[in-house]
Short mmCIF file of C-alpha atoms and ligand atoms in Angstrom, two decimals:
data_model
loop_
_atom_site.label_atom_id
_atom_site.label_comp_id
_atom_site.label_asym_id
_atom_site.label_seq_id
_atom_site.Cartn_x
_atom_site.Cartn_y
_atom_site.Cartn_z
CA MET A 1 0.00 0.00 0.00
CA GLU A 2 2.86 2.34 0.79
CA LYS A 3 4.21 2.00 -2.73
CA LEU A 4 0.92 3.14 -4.30
CA GLN A 5 1.18 6.44 -6.13
CA ASN A 6 -2.35 6.64 -7.29
CA GLY A 7 -5.32 8.26 -5.85
CA TYR A 8 -3.28 11.05 -7.39
CA LEU A 9 -4.94 11.71 -10.75
CA PHE A 10 -8.56 12.43 -9.79
CA PRO A 11 -7.74 14.22 -6.51
CA GLU A 12 -5.26 16.39 -8.41
CA ILE A 13 -7.85 17.19 -11.10
CA GLY A 14 -10.32 17.98 -8.29
CA ARG A 15 -7.78 20.26 -6.58
CA ARG A 16 -7.12 22.20 -9.79
CA GLN A 17 -10.87 22.44 -10.42
CA VAL A 18 -11.50 23.92 -6.95
CA GLU A 19 -8.59 26.35 -7.39
CA HIS A 20 -10.01 27.44 -10.76
CA MET A 21 -13.53 27.90 -9.37
CA ASN A 22 -12.16 30.00 -6.51
CA LYS A 23 -10.50 32.24 -9.09
CA CYS A 24 -13.52 32.31 -11.42
CA PRO A 25 -16.62 31.66 -9.29
CA ASP A 26 -19.02 32.44 -12.16
CA ALA A 27 -17.42 30.03 -14.62
CA LYS A 28 -19.82 27.51 -16.14
CA LEU A 29 -17.76 24.36 -15.81
CA ILE A 30 -18.17 21.45 -18.26
CA ASN A 31 -16.76 18.12 -17.15
CA LEU A 32 -15.53 15.98 -20.04
CA GLY A 33 -13.10 14.23 -17.73
CA ILE A 34 -14.51 11.39 -15.69
CA GLY A 35 -15.97 8.52 -17.72
CA ASP A 36 -19.31 8.39 -15.92
CA THR A 37 -22.53 7.93 -17.87
CA THR A 38 -25.25 10.61 -17.94
CA GLN A 39 -28.21 9.26 -19.92
CA PRO A 40 -31.16 7.64 -18.12
CA ILE A 41 -31.46 3.87 -18.00
CA PRO A 42 -34.06 2.89 -20.62
CA HIS A 43 -37.56 2.59 -19.17
CA VAL A 44 -38.00 -1.10 -19.93
CA ILE A 45 -34.90 -1.90 -17.84
CA ALA A 46 -35.68 0.48 -14.98
CA THR A 47 -39.23 -0.96 -14.82
CA ALA A 48 -37.96 -4.53 -14.54
CA MET A 49 -35.77 -3.52 -11.58
CA ALA A 50 -38.62 -1.57 -9.95
CA GLU A 51 -41.00 -4.52 -10.25
CA HIS A 52 -38.39 -6.82 -8.73
CA CYS A 53 -37.96 -4.40 -5.83
CA MET A 54 -41.68 -4.21 -5.18
CA ALA A 55 -41.94 -8.00 -5.22
CA LEU A 56 -39.20 -8.18 -2.56
CA GLY A 57 -41.65 -6.37 -0.28
CA THR A 58 -44.19 -9.18 -0.56
CA PRO A 59 -44.16 -12.63 1.07
CA LYS A 60 -44.45 -14.30 -2.31
CA GLY A 61 -41.77 -12.29 -4.09
CA TYR A 62 -39.21 -12.14 -1.31
CA ARG A 63 -35.80 -13.66 -2.11
CA GLY A 64 -32.66 -13.83 0.04
CA TYR A 65 -29.16 -14.87 -1.01
CA GLY A 66 -28.75 -16.07 -4.56
CA ALA A 67 -25.98 -18.18 -6.06
CA GLU A 68 -22.56 -16.57 -5.50
CA GLN A 69 -21.73 -17.05 -9.19
CA GLY A 70 -24.89 -15.25 -10.30
CA ASN A 71 -28.39 -16.17 -11.29
CA LYS A 72 -28.39 -19.13 -13.67
CA GLU A 73 -30.71 -17.46 -16.17
CA LEU A 74 -28.50 -14.38 -16.40
CA ARG A 75 -25.30 -16.45 -16.73
CA GLU A 76 -26.86 -18.34 -19.61
CA GLU A 77 -28.25 -15.21 -21.21
CA ILE A 78 -24.81 -13.54 -21.13
CA ALA A 79 -23.28 -16.68 -22.67
CA GLN A 80 -25.88 -16.72 -25.43
CA THR A 81 -26.45 -13.04 -26.15
CA ILE A 82 -22.99 -11.57 -25.66
CA TYR A 83 -20.97 -14.63 -26.71
CA GLY A 84 -23.43 -16.19 -29.19
CA GLY A 85 -21.60 -18.56 -31.54
CA LEU A 86 -18.43 -18.59 -29.42
CA ASP A 87 -19.46 -21.63 -27.42
CA ILE A 88 -19.20 -20.07 -23.98
CA LYS A 89 -21.19 -21.94 -21.33
CA GLY A 90 -23.32 -20.28 -18.66
CA THR A 91 -21.23 -22.11 -16.05
CA GLU A 92 -18.13 -20.28 -17.32
CA VAL A 93 -19.75 -16.87 -16.69
CA PHE A 94 -19.48 -15.35 -13.21
CA VAL A 95 -21.80 -12.40 -12.60
CA SER A 96 -20.18 -9.59 -10.61
CA ASP A 97 -20.85 -6.18 -9.14
CA GLY A 98 -18.72 -4.55 -11.84
CA ALA A 99 -15.50 -4.94 -13.77
CA GLN A 100 -13.41 -2.90 -11.33
CA CYS A 101 -14.17 -5.37 -8.53
CA ASP A 102 -13.34 -8.39 -10.67
CA ILE A 103 -10.08 -6.84 -11.87
CA SER A 104 -9.05 -6.98 -8.20
CA ARG A 105 -10.63 -10.36 -7.50
CA VAL A 106 -8.81 -12.10 -10.39
CA GLN A 107 -5.61 -10.86 -8.80
CA LEU A 108 -6.31 -13.26 -5.92
CA LEU A 109 -5.81 -16.17 -8.33
CA PHE A 110 -2.15 -15.36 -8.74
CA GLY A 111 0.50 -15.33 -6.01
CA SER A 112 2.34 -12.13 -5.15
CA ASN A 113 5.45 -13.34 -7.02
CA THR A 114 3.51 -13.20 -10.27
CA THR A 115 4.93 -10.99 -13.00
CA ILE A 116 2.58 -8.75 -14.95
CA ALA A 117 2.52 -6.69 -18.12
CA LEU A 118 0.09 -3.92 -19.00
CA GLN A 119 -0.54 -1.44 -21.77
CA ASP A 120 0.87 2.04 -21.32
CA PRO A 121 -1.32 4.08 -21.27
CA THR A 122 -4.29 2.19 -19.86
CA PHE A 123 -6.99 2.12 -17.18
CA PRO A 124 -5.16 2.46 -13.83
CA GLY A 125 -7.08 -0.38 -12.09
CA TYR A 126 -4.78 -3.14 -13.37
CA LEU A 127 -1.66 -1.42 -12.13
CA ASP A 128 -2.98 -0.29 -8.77
CA SER A 129 -4.46 -3.69 -7.87
CA SER A 130 -1.15 -5.31 -8.86
CA VAL A 131 0.78 -2.91 -6.64
CA ILE A 132 -1.63 -3.61 -3.77
CA MET A 133 -1.01 -7.35 -4.25
CA GLY A 134 2.72 -6.73 -3.86
CA ARG A 135 3.72 -7.46 -7.43
CA SER A 136 5.70 -4.24 -8.04
CA GLY A 137 8.98 -2.75 -6.92
CA SER A 138 9.23 0.90 -5.91
CA PHE A 139 7.95 3.79 -7.99
CA ASP A 140 10.53 5.63 -10.06
CA GLU A 141 9.47 9.30 -10.10
CA ARG A 142 11.64 10.20 -13.07
CA ARG A 143 10.34 7.44 -15.34
CA GLY A 144 6.84 7.49 -13.89
CA GLU A 145 6.99 3.68 -13.61
CA TYR A 146 7.07 1.00 -10.94
CA ALA A 147 9.95 -1.47 -10.98
CA LYS A 148 9.12 -5.12 -11.80
CA ILE A 149 6.07 -4.20 -13.95
CA GLU A 150 6.26 -4.48 -17.74
CA TYR A 151 4.84 -1.34 -19.36
CA MET A 152 3.88 -2.10 -22.95
CA ARG A 153 3.93 1.19 -24.84
CA CYS A 154 0.86 1.86 -27.02
CA THR A 155 1.36 4.85 -29.26
CA PRO A 156 0.33 5.88 -32.78
CA ASP A 157 3.69 4.41 -33.93
CA ASN A 158 2.68 0.84 -33.05
CA MET A 159 -1.03 1.25 -33.88
CA PHE A 160 -1.72 1.51 -30.14
CA PHE A 161 -0.90 -2.14 -29.61
CA PRO A 162 2.18 -3.54 -27.82
CA ASP A 163 5.12 -4.59 -29.92
CA LEU A 164 5.22 -8.12 -28.54
CA SER A 165 8.64 -8.81 -30.01
CA SER A 166 10.11 -6.51 -27.36
CA VAL A 167 7.90 -7.56 -24.43
CA PRO A 168 9.51 -10.00 -21.99
CA ARG A 169 7.52 -13.01 -20.81
CA THR A 170 5.24 -12.36 -17.84
CA ASP A 171 2.77 -14.61 -16.02
CA VAL A 172 -0.17 -12.26 -16.60
CA ILE A 173 -0.91 -9.77 -19.38
CA PHE A 174 -3.65 -7.18 -18.91
CA ILE A 175 -5.27 -6.01 -22.13
CA CYS A 176 -8.09 -3.53 -22.44
CA SER A 177 -9.91 -3.32 -25.77
CA PRO A 178 -11.26 -0.88 -26.75
CA ASN A 179 -8.60 0.63 -24.58
CA ASN A 180 -9.36 3.33 -22.08
CA PRO A 181 -7.98 5.98 -22.72
CA THR A 182 -6.72 5.61 -26.32
CA GLY A 183 -10.05 4.36 -27.67
CA HIS A 184 -8.20 1.81 -29.80
CA ALA A 185 -10.05 -1.46 -30.47
CA ALA A 186 -7.47 -4.19 -31.06
CA SER A 187 -7.73 -5.78 -34.49
CA ARG A 188 -8.16 -9.50 -35.12
CA ASP A 189 -4.56 -9.68 -36.27
CA GLN A 190 -3.24 -7.90 -33.17
CA LEU A 191 -5.24 -10.18 -30.87
CA SER A 192 -4.20 -13.33 -32.76
CA ARG A 193 -0.56 -12.37 -32.20
CA LEU A 194 -1.32 -11.75 -28.53
CA VAL A 195 -2.97 -15.17 -28.09
CA ASP A 196 -0.01 -16.88 -29.82
CA PHE A 197 2.38 -14.95 -27.58
CA ALA A 198 0.52 -15.97 -24.42
CA ARG A 199 0.25 -19.61 -25.52
CA SER A 200 3.93 -19.90 -26.29
CA ASN A 201 4.88 -18.23 -23.00
CA GLY A 202 2.34 -19.95 -20.75
CA SER A 203 0.88 -16.57 -19.76
CA ILE A 204 -2.70 -15.74 -18.80
CA ILE A 205 -4.35 -12.80 -20.55
CA VAL A 206 -6.82 -10.78 -18.49
CA TYR A 207 -8.91 -9.10 -21.16
CA ASP A 208 -11.16 -6.17 -20.25
CA SER A 209 -13.96 -5.67 -22.77
CA ALA A 210 -15.95 -3.08 -20.79
CA TYR A 211 -16.32 -0.91 -23.94
CA ALA A 212 -16.99 -3.72 -26.46
CA ALA A 213 -20.54 -2.50 -27.12
CA PHE A 214 -19.12 0.73 -28.55
CA ILE A 215 -17.24 -1.06 -31.36
CA SER A 216 -18.68 -0.01 -34.71
CA ASP A 217 -16.36 -1.83 -37.14
CA ASP A 218 -15.49 -5.53 -37.39
CA SER A 219 -12.86 -5.49 -34.61
CA PRO A 220 -13.41 -8.42 -32.21
CA ARG A 221 -15.80 -7.67 -29.34
CA SER A 222 -14.40 -10.54 -27.32
CA ILE A 223 -10.99 -12.20 -27.05
CA TYR A 224 -12.80 -15.51 -27.60
CA GLU A 225 -13.33 -14.58 -31.24
CA ILE A 226 -9.67 -15.55 -31.59
CA PRO A 227 -9.09 -19.31 -32.03
CA ARG A 228 -7.66 -21.05 -28.93
CA ALA A 229 -8.01 -17.89 -26.81
CA LYS A 230 -10.02 -19.93 -24.29
CA GLU A 231 -6.80 -21.74 -23.38
CA VAL A 232 -5.14 -18.53 -22.25
CA ALA A 233 -7.68 -15.80 -21.50
CA ILE A 234 -10.04 -14.59 -18.80
CA GLU A 235 -12.46 -11.90 -19.98
CA ILE A 236 -13.87 -9.24 -17.65
CA SER A 237 -16.73 -7.01 -18.73
CA SER A 238 -19.38 -4.66 -17.45
CA PHE A 239 -22.92 -3.34 -17.87
CA SER A 240 -21.67 0.05 -16.60
CA LYS A 241 -21.04 1.93 -19.79
CA PHE A 242 -23.37 0.38 -22.37
CA ALA A 243 -26.37 0.09 -20.06
CA GLY A 244 -25.74 3.11 -17.81
CA PHE A 245 -25.20 0.78 -14.82
CA THR A 246 -22.27 2.70 -13.28
CA GLY A 247 -24.39 3.21 -10.17
CA VAL A 248 -26.51 0.04 -10.38
CA ARG A 249 -23.29 -2.10 -10.43
CA LEU A 250 -23.24 -5.20 -12.62
CA GLY A 251 -20.56 -6.95 -14.63
CA TRP A 252 -19.25 -10.43 -15.38
CA THR A 253 -16.12 -12.48 -15.81
CA VAL A 254 -15.68 -15.44 -18.13
CA VAL A 255 -13.27 -18.18 -17.06
CA PRO A 256 -13.31 -20.91 -19.71
CA GLU A 257 -12.90 -24.57 -18.78
CA GLU A 258 -10.05 -24.79 -21.28
CA LEU A 259 -7.97 -22.40 -19.18
CA ARG A 260 -5.67 -24.58 -17.08
CA TYR A 261 -2.66 -24.08 -14.88
CA SER A 262 0.51 -25.86 -15.93
CA ASN A 263 -0.40 -28.80 -13.64
CA GLY A 264 -3.66 -29.22 -15.58
CA SER A 265 -6.01 -27.93 -12.87
CA LEU A 266 -8.90 -25.64 -13.83
CA VAL A 267 -8.52 -21.91 -13.24
CA LEU A 268 -12.34 -21.84 -13.19
CA LYS A 269 -12.38 -23.99 -10.06
CA ASP A 270 -10.13 -21.55 -8.21
CA PHE A 271 -12.04 -18.52 -9.41
CA ASP A 272 -15.27 -20.14 -8.21
CA ARG A 273 -13.67 -20.61 -4.79
CA ILE A 274 -12.57 -16.97 -4.71
CA ILE A 275 -16.03 -15.74 -5.69
CA CYS A 276 -17.62 -17.86 -2.95
CA THR A 277 -15.10 -16.61 -0.39
CA CYS A 278 -14.60 -12.94 -1.30
CA PHE A 279 -17.94 -12.09 -2.91
CA ASN A 280 -21.43 -13.25 -2.18
CA GLY A 281 -23.14 -12.62 -5.48
CA ALA A 282 -24.38 -9.49 -7.24
CA SER A 283 -27.54 -7.73 -6.11
CA SER A 284 -30.67 -9.53 -7.30
CA ILE A 285 -32.10 -6.15 -8.36
CA ALA A 286 -29.08 -5.41 -10.56
CA GLN A 287 -29.23 -8.92 -12.02
CA THR A 288 -32.90 -8.47 -12.93
CA GLY A 289 -31.84 -5.26 -14.67
CA GLY A 290 -29.10 -7.19 -16.48
CA LEU A 291 -31.60 -9.71 -17.80
CA ALA A 292 -33.80 -6.86 -19.01
CA CYS A 293 -30.78 -5.30 -20.79
CA LEU A 294 -30.29 -8.52 -22.74
CA SER A 295 -33.97 -8.93 -23.71
CA SER A 296 -34.72 -7.89 -27.28
CA GLU A 297 -36.54 -4.72 -26.18
CA GLY A 298 -33.80 -3.86 -23.68
CA SER A 299 -30.98 -4.45 -26.17
CA LYS A 300 -32.71 -2.20 -28.70
CA ALA A 301 -33.13 0.59 -26.14
CA ILE A 302 -29.49 0.31 -25.06
CA ARG A 303 -28.25 0.44 -28.64
CA GLY A 304 -30.00 3.82 -28.87
CA VAL A 305 -28.05 5.13 -25.85
CA VAL A 306 -24.74 3.83 -27.22
CA LYS A 307 -25.52 5.52 -30.56
CA PHE A 308 -26.21 8.79 -28.74
CA TYR A 309 -22.82 8.69 -26.98
CA MET A 310 -21.08 7.84 -30.23
CA GLU A 311 -22.66 10.89 -31.88
CA ASN A 312 -21.18 12.92 -29.03
CA ALA A 313 -17.81 11.27 -29.71
CA LYS A 314 -18.05 12.21 -33.37
CA ILE A 315 -18.74 15.85 -32.47
CA MET A 316 -15.70 15.97 -30.17
CA ALA A 317 -13.40 14.15 -32.59
CA GLU A 318 -14.48 16.40 -35.48
CA THR A 319 -13.91 19.48 -33.35
CA PHE A 320 -10.27 18.65 -32.68
CA LYS A 321 -9.67 17.31 -36.21
CA SER A 322 -11.02 20.45 -37.85
CA LEU A 323 -8.59 22.44 -35.70
CA GLY A 324 -5.70 20.44 -37.11
CA PHE A 325 -5.07 18.07 -34.20
CA GLU A 326 -4.26 14.41 -34.49
CA VAL A 327 -7.22 12.58 -32.97
CA PHE A 328 -7.60 8.89 -32.07
CA GLY A 329 -10.50 6.92 -30.64
CA GLY A 330 -14.07 8.15 -30.80
CA ASP A 331 -15.14 5.58 -33.42
CA ASN A 332 -15.00 2.34 -31.43
CA SER A 333 -15.11 3.86 -27.97
CA PRO A 334 -16.62 6.84 -26.19
CA TYR A 335 -13.17 8.31 -25.54
CA VAL A 336 -11.36 10.73 -27.81
CA TRP A 337 -7.58 10.80 -27.45
CA VAL A 338 -6.01 14.01 -28.70
CA ASN A 339 -2.32 14.50 -29.41
CA PHE A 340 -0.56 17.74 -28.45
CA PRO A 341 2.97 16.90 -29.64
CA GLY A 342 5.78 18.49 -27.68
CA ARG A 343 3.50 19.63 -24.87
CA ARG A 344 2.99 18.19 -21.41
CA SER A 345 -0.50 16.88 -20.83
CA TRP A 346 -0.92 18.72 -17.51
CA ASP A 347 -0.07 22.00 -19.28
CA VAL A 348 -2.70 21.32 -21.95
CA PHE A 349 -5.19 20.37 -19.22
CA ASN A 350 -4.48 23.67 -17.41
CA GLU A 351 -4.75 25.80 -20.52
CA ILE A 352 -8.08 24.25 -21.55
CA LEU A 353 -9.44 24.63 -18.00
CA GLU A 354 -8.30 28.21 -17.59
CA LYS A 355 -9.44 29.42 -20.99
CA THR A 356 -12.61 27.38 -21.61
CA ASN A 357 -13.74 26.11 -18.18
CA ILE A 358 -13.64 22.53 -19.50
CA ILE A 359 -12.27 19.60 -17.51
CA THR A 360 -10.43 16.94 -19.53
CA ILE A 361 -7.98 14.29 -18.34
CA PRO A 362 -4.23 14.64 -18.84
CA GLY A 363 -3.06 11.54 -20.70
CA VAL A 364 -0.07 11.01 -18.41
CA GLY A 365 -2.54 10.05 -15.67
CA PHE A 366 -2.95 6.73 -17.52
CA GLY A 367 0.78 5.99 -17.62
CA PRO A 368 3.94 7.68 -18.86
CA GLY A 369 3.02 6.68 -22.43
CA GLY A 370 0.05 9.07 -22.25
CA GLU A 371 2.30 12.15 -22.00
CA GLY A 372 1.41 14.72 -24.65
CA PHE A 373 -2.22 13.57 -24.94
CA ILE A 374 -5.51 14.45 -23.30
CA ARG A 375 -8.57 12.23 -22.97
CA VAL A 376 -12.00 13.67 -23.66
CA SER A 377 -15.08 11.68 -22.61
CA SER A 378 -18.22 11.62 -24.76
CA LEU A 379 -20.46 10.15 -22.09
CA GLY A 380 -21.89 13.60 -21.31
CA HIS A 381 -25.05 15.56 -22.13
CA ARG A 382 -25.41 16.72 -25.73
CA GLU A 383 -25.73 20.41 -24.81
CA ASP A 384 -22.46 20.21 -22.85
CA VAL A 385 -20.67 18.52 -25.74
CA LEU A 386 -21.90 21.16 -28.19
CA GLU A 387 -21.01 24.02 -25.85
CA ALA A 388 -17.57 22.47 -25.20
CA SER A 389 -17.03 22.14 -28.95
CA SER A 390 -17.79 25.80 -29.51
CA ARG A 391 -15.54 26.96 -26.64
CA LEU A 392 -12.65 24.76 -27.89
CA ARG A 393 -13.00 26.10 -31.42
CA LYS A 394 -12.72 29.65 -30.09
CA LEU A 395 -9.64 28.79 -28.02
CA LEU A 396 -7.73 26.67 -30.50
CA GLU A 397 -8.66 28.20 -33.87
N1 LIG B 1 -12.56 -1.27 -17.02
C1 LIG B 1 -12.37 -0.14 -17.71
C2 LIG B 1 -11.51 -0.17 -18.90
C3 LIG B 1 -12.97 1.05 -17.30
O1 LIG B 1 -12.76 2.17 -18.00
C4 LIG B 1 -13.79 1.06 -16.16
C5 LIG B 1 -14.43 2.29 -15.68
O2 LIG B 1 -14.25 3.36 -16.14
C6 LIG B 1 -13.95 -0.14 -15.47
C7 LIG B 1 -13.33 -1.28 -15.93
C8 LIG B 1 -14.78 -0.20 -14.24
O3 LIG B 1 -16.06 -0.63 -14.58
P1 LIG B 1 -17.18 -0.98 -13.52
O4 LIG B 1 -18.06 0.22 -13.39
O5 LIG B 1 -17.90 -2.15 -14.14
O6 LIG B 1 -16.53 -1.34 -12.23
#
């Protein structure tokens, strides 16, 4: 715990925001920083949860603990609807209270001597939970990196995917696709190389597909679209972003039967034990909501919300592009990743805040490889996105 550097990014953004508001108390602040959702949960889904709640208040409808692994119907529905055609069984799906929690819980599978690799930049949860588990050395301030962790650089030069020929073998490889913050959805070819790499090294891939529903081209939405990936990969995902469940809390993890330790024992068996010990099952209300999300009416409603956010992303990406900036993401993910070559991301963050009253996220907060970039979230209200676009045009034109 003492080695942990984080808890730094968001508090620091918050501190600068307060300082700015003290200086300019009348400023109308727009927050395009944090990746929280803003659009209401579609009515059909909210109604299913409300009805479940009301039934809990009746003798007939009352239910207590459910299965730790999740309700059977939901596990099967996730297997069929999300992984249709990929031959994932309901018994391989573990329903959770969100991806963040399972990123930490999968860490319990591996001992503290385990070596790990992660994309740089990426979502900080993989790194922080690894540091908490004691897998890192000390933090090197100058490099912005912990010792004993493999940072796999993801920049425009390598199509935002690690150059595996220069990555040393590790026990675990965390991959996020579409990646937060770069917005890059790994291609079939990139993922095939990754699966081959993990198979030949005896590594386990922990694949985070929390933004898969935002993919608009034919990039894989699951690692299991890659042949033999089941032998090497755990997939973690979430209802948070595509269904607006950031507050409701629901996600899942797939641990295929084919995934074995070197002695032949099932990883699934250990994960089941961890879930039964460290988690007691997701809320029955959230799980009812999850089932409603996967119904045909629910799926249709959710696709509308995803489309809305992607229109926001297009507006933001176009704004920066028309001003001559190099822009990534925004087509397969709700995040737009903007390059400010030669500048430090905190300086760009400060300038945008001071001159336009807009909060973004400095790219370096996602790892040293994010230096020179900022992340802009499209999960906001349309009027805020349009107003932000107009303020940015005035500043940067
Ligand atoms: N994984 C990624 C890549 C994320 O960006 C986030 C949240 O922003 C999470 C996981 C956490 O998701 P959840 O709300 O399901 O815990």
